[in-house]
Coordinates of C-alpha atoms in Angstrom, one line a residue:
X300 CA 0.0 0.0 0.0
X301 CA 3.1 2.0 0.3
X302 CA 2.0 3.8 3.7
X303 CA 2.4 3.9 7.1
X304 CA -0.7 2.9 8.0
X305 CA -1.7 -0.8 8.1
X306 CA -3.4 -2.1 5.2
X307 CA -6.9 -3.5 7.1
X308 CA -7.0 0.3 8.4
X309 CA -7.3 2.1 4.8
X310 CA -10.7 3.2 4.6
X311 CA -13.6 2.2 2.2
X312 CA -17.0 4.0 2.4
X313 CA -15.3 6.3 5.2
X314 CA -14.7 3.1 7.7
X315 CA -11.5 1.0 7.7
X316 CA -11.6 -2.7 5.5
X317 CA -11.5 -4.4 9.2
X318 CA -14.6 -2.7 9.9
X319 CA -16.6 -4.1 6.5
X320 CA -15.0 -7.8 7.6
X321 CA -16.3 -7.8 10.9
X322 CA -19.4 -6.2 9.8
X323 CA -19.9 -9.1 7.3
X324 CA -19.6 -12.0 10.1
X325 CA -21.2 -10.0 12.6
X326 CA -24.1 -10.5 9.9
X327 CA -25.0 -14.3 11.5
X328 CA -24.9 -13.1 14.9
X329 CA -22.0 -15.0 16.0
X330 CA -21.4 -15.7 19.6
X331 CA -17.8 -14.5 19.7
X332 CA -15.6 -12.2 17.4
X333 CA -12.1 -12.5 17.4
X334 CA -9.4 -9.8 15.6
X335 CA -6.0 -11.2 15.1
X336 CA -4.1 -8.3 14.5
X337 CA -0.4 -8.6 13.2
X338 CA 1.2 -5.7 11.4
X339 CA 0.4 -2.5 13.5
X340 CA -1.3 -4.1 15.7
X341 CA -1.8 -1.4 18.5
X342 CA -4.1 0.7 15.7
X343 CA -5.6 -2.2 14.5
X344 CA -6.5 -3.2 17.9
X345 CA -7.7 0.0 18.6
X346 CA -10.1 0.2 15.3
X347 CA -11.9 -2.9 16.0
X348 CA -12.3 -2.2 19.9
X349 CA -13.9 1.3 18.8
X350 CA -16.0 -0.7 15.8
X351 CA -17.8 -3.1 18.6
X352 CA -16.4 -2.8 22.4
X353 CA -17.0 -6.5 23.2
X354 CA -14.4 -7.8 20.4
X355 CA -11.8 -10.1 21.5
X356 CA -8.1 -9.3 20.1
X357 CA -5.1 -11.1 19.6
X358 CA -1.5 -10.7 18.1
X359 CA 0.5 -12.8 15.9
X360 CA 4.0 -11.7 17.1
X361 CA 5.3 -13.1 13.9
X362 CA 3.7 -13.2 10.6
X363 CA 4.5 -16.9 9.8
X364 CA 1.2 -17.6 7.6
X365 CA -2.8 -17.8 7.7
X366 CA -2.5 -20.9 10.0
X367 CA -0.4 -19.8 11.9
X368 CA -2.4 -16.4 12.1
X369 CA -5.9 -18.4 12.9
X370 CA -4.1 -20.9 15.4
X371 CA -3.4 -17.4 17.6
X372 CA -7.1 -17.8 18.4
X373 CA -7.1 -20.7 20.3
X374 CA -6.8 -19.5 23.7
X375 CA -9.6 -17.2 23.0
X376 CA -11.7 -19.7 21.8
X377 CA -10.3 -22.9 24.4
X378 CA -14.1 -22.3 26.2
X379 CA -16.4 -22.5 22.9
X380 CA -18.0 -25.3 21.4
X381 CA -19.3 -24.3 18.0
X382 CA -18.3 -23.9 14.4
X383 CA -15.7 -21.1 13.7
X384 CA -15.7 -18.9 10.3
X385 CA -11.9 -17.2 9.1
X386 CA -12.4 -14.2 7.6
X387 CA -9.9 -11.8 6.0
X388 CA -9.9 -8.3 7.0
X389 CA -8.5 -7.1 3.6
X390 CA -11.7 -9.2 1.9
X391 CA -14.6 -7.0 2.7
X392 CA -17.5 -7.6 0.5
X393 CA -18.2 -11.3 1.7
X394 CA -22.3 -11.1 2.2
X395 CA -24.1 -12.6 4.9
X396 CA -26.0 -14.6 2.4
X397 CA -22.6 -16.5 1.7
X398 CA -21.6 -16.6 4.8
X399 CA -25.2 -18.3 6.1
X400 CA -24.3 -20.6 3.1
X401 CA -21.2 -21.6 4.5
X402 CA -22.6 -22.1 7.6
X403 CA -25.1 -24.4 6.1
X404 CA -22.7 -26.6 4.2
X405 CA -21.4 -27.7 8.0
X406 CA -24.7 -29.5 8.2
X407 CA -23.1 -32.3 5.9
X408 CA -19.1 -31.8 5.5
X409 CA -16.3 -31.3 8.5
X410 CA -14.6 -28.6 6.8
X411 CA -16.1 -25.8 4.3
X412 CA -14.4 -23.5 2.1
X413 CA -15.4 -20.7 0.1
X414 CA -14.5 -20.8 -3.6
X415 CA -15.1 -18.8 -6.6
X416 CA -14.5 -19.1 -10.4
X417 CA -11.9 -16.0 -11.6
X418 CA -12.3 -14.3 -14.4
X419 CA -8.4 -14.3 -14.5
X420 CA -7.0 -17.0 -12.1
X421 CA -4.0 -15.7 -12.3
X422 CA -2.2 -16.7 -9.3
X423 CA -4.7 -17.7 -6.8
X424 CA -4.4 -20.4 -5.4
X425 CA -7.1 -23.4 -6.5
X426 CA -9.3 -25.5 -5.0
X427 CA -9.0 -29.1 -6.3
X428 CA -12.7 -31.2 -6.1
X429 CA -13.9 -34.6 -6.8
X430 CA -17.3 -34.3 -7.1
X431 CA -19.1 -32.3 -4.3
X432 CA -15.5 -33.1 -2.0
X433 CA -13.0 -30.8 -1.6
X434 CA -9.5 -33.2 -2.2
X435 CA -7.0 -30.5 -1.9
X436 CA -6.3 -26.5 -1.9
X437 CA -3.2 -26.1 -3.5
X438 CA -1.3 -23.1 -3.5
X439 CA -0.5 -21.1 -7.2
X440 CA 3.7 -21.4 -6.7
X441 CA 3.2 -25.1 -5.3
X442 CA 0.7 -26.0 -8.2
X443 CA 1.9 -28.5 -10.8
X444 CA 0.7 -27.1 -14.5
X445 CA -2.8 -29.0 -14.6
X446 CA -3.6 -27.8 -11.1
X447 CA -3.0 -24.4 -12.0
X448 CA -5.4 -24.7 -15.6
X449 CA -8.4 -25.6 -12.6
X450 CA -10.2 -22.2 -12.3
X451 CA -12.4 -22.9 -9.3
X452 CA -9.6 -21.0 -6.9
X453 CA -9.5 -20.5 -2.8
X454 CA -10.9 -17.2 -1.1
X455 CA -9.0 -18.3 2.1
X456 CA -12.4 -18.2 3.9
X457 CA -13.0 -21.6 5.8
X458 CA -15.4 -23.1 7.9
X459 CA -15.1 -26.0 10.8
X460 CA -15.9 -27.2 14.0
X461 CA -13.6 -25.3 16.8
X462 CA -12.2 -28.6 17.8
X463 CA -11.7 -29.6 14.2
X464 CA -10.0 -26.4 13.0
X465 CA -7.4 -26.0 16.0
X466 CA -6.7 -29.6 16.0
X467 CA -6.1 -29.4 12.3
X468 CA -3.8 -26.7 12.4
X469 CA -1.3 -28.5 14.9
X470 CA -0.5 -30.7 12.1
X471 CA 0.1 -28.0 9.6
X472 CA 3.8 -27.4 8.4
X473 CA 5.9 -25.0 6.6
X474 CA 7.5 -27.2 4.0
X475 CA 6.3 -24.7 1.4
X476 CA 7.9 -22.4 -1.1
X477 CA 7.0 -19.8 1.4
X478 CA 8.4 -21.6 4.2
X479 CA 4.8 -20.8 6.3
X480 CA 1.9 -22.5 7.7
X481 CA -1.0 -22.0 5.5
X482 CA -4.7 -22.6 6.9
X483 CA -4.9 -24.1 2.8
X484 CA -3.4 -27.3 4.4
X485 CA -6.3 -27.8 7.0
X486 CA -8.3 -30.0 4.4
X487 CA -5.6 -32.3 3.0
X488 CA -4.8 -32.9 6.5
X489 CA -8.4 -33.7 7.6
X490 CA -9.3 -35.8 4.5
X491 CA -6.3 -38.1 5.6
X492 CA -8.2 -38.3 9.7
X493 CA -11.6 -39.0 7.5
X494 CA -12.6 -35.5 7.6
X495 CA -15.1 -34.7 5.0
X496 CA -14.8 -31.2 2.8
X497 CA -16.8 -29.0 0.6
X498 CA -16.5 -25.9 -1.1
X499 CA -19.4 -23.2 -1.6
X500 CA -18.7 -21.0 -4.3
X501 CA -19.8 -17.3 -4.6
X502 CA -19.5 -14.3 -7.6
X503 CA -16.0 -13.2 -7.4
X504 CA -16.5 -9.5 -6.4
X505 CA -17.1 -11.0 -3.0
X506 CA -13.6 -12.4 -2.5
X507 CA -12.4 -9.0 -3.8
X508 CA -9.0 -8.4 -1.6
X509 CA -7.1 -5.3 -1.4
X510 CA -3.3 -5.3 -1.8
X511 CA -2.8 -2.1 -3.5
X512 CA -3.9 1.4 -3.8
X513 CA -5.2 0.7 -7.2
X514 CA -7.7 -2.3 -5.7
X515 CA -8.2 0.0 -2.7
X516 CA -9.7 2.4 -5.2
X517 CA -11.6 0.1 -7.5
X518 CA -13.1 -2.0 -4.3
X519 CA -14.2 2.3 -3.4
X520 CA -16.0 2.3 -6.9
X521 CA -18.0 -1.1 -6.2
X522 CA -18.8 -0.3 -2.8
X523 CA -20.2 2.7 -3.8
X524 CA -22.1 1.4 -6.9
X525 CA -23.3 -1.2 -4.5
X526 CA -24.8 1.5 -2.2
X527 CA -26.3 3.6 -4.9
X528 CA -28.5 1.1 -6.5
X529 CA -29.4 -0.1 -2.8
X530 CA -30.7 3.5 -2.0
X531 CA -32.5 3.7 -5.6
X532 CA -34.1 -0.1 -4.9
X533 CA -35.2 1.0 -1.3
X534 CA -36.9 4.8 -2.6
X535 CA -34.7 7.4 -2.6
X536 CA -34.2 9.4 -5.4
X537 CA -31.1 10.5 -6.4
X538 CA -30.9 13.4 -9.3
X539 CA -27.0 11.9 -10.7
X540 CA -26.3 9.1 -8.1
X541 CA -23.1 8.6 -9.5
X542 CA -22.3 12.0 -7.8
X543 CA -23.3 10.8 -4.3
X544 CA -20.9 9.1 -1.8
X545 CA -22.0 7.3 1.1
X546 CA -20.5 5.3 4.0
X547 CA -21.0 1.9 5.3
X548 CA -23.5 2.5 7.4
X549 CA -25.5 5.5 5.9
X550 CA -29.4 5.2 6.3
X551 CA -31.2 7.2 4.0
X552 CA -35.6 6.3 4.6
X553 CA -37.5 6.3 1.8
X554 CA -39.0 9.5 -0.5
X555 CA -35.6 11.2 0.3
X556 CA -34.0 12.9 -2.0
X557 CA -30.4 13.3 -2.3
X558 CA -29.1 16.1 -5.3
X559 CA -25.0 15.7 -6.8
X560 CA -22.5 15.8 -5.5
X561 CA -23.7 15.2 -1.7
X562 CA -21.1 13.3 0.5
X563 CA -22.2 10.6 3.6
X564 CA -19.2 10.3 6.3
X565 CA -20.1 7.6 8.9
X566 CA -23.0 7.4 11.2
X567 CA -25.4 9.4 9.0
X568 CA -29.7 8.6 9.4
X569 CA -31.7 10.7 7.0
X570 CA -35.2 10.0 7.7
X571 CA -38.2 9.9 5.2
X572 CA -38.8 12.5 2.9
X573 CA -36.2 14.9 3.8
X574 CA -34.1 16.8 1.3
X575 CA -30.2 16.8 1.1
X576 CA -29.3 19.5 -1.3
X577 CA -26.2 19.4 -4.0
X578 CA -22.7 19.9 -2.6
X579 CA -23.5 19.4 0.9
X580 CA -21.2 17.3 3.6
X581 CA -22.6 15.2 6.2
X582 CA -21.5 13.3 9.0
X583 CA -22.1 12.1 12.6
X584 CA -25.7 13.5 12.3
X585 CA -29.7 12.7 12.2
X586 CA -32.2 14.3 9.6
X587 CA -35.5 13.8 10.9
X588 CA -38.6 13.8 8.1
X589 CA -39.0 16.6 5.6
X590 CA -35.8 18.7 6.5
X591 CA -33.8 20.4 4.1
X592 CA -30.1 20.9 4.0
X593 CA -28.1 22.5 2.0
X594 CA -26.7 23.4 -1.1
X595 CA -23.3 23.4 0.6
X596 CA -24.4 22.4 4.0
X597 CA -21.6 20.8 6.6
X598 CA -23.2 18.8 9.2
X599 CA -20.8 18.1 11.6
X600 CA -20.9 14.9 14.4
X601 CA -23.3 15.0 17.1
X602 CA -25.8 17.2 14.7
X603 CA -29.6 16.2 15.3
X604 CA -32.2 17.8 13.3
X605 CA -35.6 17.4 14.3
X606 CA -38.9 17.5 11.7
X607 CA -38.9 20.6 9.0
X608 CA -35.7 22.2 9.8
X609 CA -34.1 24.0 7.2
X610 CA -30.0 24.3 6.8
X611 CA -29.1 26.5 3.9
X612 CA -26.3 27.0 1.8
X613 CA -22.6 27.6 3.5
X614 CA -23.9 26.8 6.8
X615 CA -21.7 24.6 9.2
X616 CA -23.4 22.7 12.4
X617 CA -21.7 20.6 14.5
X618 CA -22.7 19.2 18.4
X619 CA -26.1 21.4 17.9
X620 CA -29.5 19.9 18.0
X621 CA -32.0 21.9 16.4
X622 CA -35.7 21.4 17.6
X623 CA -39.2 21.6 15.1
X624 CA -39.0 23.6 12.5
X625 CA -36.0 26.1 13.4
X626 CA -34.0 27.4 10.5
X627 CA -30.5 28.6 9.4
X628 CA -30.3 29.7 6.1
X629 CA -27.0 30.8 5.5
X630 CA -23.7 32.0 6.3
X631 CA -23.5 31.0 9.9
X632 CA -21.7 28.5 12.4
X633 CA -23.6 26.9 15.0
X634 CA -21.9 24.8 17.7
X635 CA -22.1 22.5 21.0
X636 CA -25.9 24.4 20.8
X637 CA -29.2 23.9 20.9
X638 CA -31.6 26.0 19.2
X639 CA -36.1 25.9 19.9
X640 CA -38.6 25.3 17.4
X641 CA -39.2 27.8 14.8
X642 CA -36.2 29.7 16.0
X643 CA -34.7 31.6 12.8
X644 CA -31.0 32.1 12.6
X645 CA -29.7 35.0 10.8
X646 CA -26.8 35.2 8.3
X647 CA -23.9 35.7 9.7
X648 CA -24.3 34.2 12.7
X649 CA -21.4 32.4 14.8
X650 CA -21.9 30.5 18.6
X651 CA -18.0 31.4 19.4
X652 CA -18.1 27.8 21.2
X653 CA -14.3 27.8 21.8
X654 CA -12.2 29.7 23.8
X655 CA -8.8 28.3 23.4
X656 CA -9.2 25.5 25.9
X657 CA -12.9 24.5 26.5
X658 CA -15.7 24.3 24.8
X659 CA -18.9 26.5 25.9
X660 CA -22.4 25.8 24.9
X661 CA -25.1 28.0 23.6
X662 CA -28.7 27.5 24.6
X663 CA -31.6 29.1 22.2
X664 CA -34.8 29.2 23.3
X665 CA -38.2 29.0 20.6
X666 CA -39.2 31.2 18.4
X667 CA -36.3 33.6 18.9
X668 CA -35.3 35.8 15.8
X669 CA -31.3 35.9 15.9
X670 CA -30.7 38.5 13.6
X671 CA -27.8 38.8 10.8
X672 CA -24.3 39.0 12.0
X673 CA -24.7 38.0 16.1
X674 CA -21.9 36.5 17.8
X675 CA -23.1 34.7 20.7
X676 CA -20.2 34.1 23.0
X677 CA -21.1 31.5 25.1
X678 CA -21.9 30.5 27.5
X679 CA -24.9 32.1 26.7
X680 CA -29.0 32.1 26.6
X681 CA -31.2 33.3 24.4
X682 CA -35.0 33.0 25.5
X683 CA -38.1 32.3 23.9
X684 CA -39.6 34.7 22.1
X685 CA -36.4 36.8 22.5
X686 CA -34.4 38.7 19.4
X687 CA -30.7 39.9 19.0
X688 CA -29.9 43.7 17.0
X689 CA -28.0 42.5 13.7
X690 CA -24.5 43.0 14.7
X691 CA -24.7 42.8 18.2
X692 CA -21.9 40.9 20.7
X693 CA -24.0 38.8 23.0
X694 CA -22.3 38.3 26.1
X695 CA -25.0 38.1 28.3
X696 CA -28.3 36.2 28.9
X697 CA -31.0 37.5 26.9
X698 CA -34.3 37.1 28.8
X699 CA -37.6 35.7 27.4
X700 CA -39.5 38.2 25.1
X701 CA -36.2 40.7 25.1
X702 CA -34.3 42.5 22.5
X703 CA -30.5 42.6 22.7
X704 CA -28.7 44.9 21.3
X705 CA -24.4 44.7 21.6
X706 CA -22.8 47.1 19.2
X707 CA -21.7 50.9 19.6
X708 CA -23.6 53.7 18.7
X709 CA -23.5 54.9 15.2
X710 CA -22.3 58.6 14.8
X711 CA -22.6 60.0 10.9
X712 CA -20.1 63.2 10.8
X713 CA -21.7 65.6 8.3
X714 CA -19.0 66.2 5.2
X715 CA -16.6 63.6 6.3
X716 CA -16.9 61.5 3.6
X717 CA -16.3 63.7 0.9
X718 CA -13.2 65.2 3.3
X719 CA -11.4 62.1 3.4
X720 CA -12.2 61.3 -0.2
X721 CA -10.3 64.5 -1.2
X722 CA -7.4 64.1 1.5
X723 CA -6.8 60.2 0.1
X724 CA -7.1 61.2 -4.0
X725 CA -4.4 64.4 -3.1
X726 CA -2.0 61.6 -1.6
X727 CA -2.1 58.6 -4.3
X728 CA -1.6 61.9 -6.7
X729 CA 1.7 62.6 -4.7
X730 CA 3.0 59.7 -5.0
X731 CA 2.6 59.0 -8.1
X732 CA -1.0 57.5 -8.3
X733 CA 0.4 54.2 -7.2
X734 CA -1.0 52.5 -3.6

């Protein structure tokens, strides 16, 4: 990936590949999830504790192979009596529907694999069958030339019994052209104990795994194709959804409509039948019904939006929830606030939420008229029914029903202007006429 960052931790649909993995076998409700984490594994130990807090971790010290990477598990998995399912955390479009398949397939064989016909085998390694029965994965550098014409290859995903898979892997070795212990081997192994195996085969976008920044990039483009006609199939409407971006877990409801060139960072619920308008950012935030946000709106994390709020264009929210109907049409910042129903915001206006070192909250009350240009330096109040002066300082609590007004007194000197005109063209003439 040529980057400092470890591969499973590059980011489709704004969440890490580890993330879409565990999201895919968290899909059957499994009674235990457990990360192995090798290369960087502080950060990737990190991501997946943040992704789900009850997810088991462990480390392969040393990267000796996927067998040795899966037999890291076993202490973690000494107490469970189940079947266990491998998955990769650079292979993140497995479905649930494959992975219920696989499940399945245990009914009937000791040891499942997941397979797939490639377009261009190329050098993947191949699973060898007789029949329904799975004889053999071989591995592409250890494949003699008819192996290697077979174009049913391996995903690396495999199913078995707890007991099966660990005892299994005790047997593997590493007399390989990669000198490793490859999970591949588990089969052979079993088939010579009279262990049965299978292989269930899916559409090769599934085993799609990412090695490079060019895969990184095309896995984006399927993901996000993926999500699109999703959205379309489930009612929203989308003006030029190939404009559109979302993340893994965007909810859009239905009768929404989304215009180009909108963007969905993580953790984003737009309910039914509210508007996201063209160029707008969102992320960490709720829409409720028939809001409408944007053009070039930023919704910010912790942003809740409750029914018929309007966000206009080259407004920024963030930490603010925004009760029935309340609007902010343009120009303004509003932060760690919360603003009444049917409050309007003017242009111009900014909560200065920060002073350096902590943040301060602005409160809002309904049906206030903040008018163009306020700063409201919190911590601050604004009742119901209350009103700011355009261009006022608010630095105190405005009471219910109140007009504040925090700017200095105007003064207009008679003449002036055309004084100071005169005194400024009789300089730049001086010197030249240049500024």
């Amino acid at each position: 990936m040529n980057s400092d960052l470890p591969k499973v931790l590059h980011p489709i649909g704004g969440v890490p590949l580890l993330h879409h993995a565990i999201a895919s076998g968290a899909s059957i409700e499994p009674e235990r999830i457990v990360v192995v984490a090798g290369h960087g594994a502080e950060l990737v130990e990190k991501s997946a504790h943040a992704y789900r807090d009850d997810i088991v971790t462990v480390r392969q010290e040393e990267q000796l192979g996927t067998g040795h990477a899966v037999q890291q598990a076993a202490e973690a998995l000494a107490d469970f009596e189940g079947d266990v399912v491998v998955l990769y955390g650079d292979t993140p479009f497995v479905s649930a529907e494959t992975i219920e398949r696989i499940v399945a397939a245990r009914t009937d064989h000791d040891i499942v694999v997941l397979g797939f016909n490639a377009a261009d085998p190329a050098r993947y390694g191949r699973l060898i069958m007789d029949g329904d029965a799975l004889s053999k994965i071989v591995e592409y550098k250890d494949a003699t030339d008819e192996e290697r014409a077979v174009t049913l290859c391996n995903s690396g995903i495999m199913c078995a019994s707890r007991e099966t898979m660990f005892a299994l892997l005790d047997q593997v070795g590493n007399d390989n052209a990669s000198g490793e212990y490859y999970l591949t081997d588990v089969p052979e192994i079993g088939a010579t104990q009279g262990k049965t195996a299978t292989a269930v085969s899916c559409d090769e976008t599934e085993t799609l795994g990412i090695n490079t920044r060019v895969e990184l990039a095309a896995a984006e483009g399927q993901f996000q194709t993926r999500r699109r006609a999703e959205m379309i199939e489930n009612g929203v409407t989308m003006w030029a959804p190939e404009t559109v971006f979302f993340a893994l877990d965007t909810y859009i409801g239905r009768d929404a409509v989304i215009e180009p060139n909108v963007v969905f960072g993580p953790d984003v619920t737009i309910e039914t039948g509210a508007t996201i308008r063209a160029f707008s950012h969102l992320e960490g935030c709720h829409v409720a019904r028939d809001s409408i946000i944007g053009p070039y709106a930023r919704l910010r994390p912790g942003t809740e939006l409750s029914e018929g709020v309007k966000i206009g264009n080259f407004v920024e929210l963030k930490n603010a929830t925004l009760d029935e109907g309340a609007k902010v049409n343009h120009l303004s910042y509003v932060g760690d606030a919360t603003v009444g129903a049917k409050t309007n915001i003017g242009a111009g206006t900014v909560t200065c939420n920060y002073d350096g070192v902590f943040k301060h909250k602005t409160t809002i009350g309904a049906r206030a008229f903040i008018g163009s240009n306020t700063m409201l330096v919190a911590p601050v109040t604004v009742g119901h029914d209350a009103m700011t002066a355009s261009g006022s300082v608010i630095t105190k609590d405005v009471p219910d029903e109140a007009l504040a007004v925090g700017r200095a007194r105007q003064a207009n000197k008679e003449g002036l202007a055309v004084k100071m005109f005169e005194k400024l063209k009789s300089l730049k003439a001086k010197a030249g006429g240049k500024q």
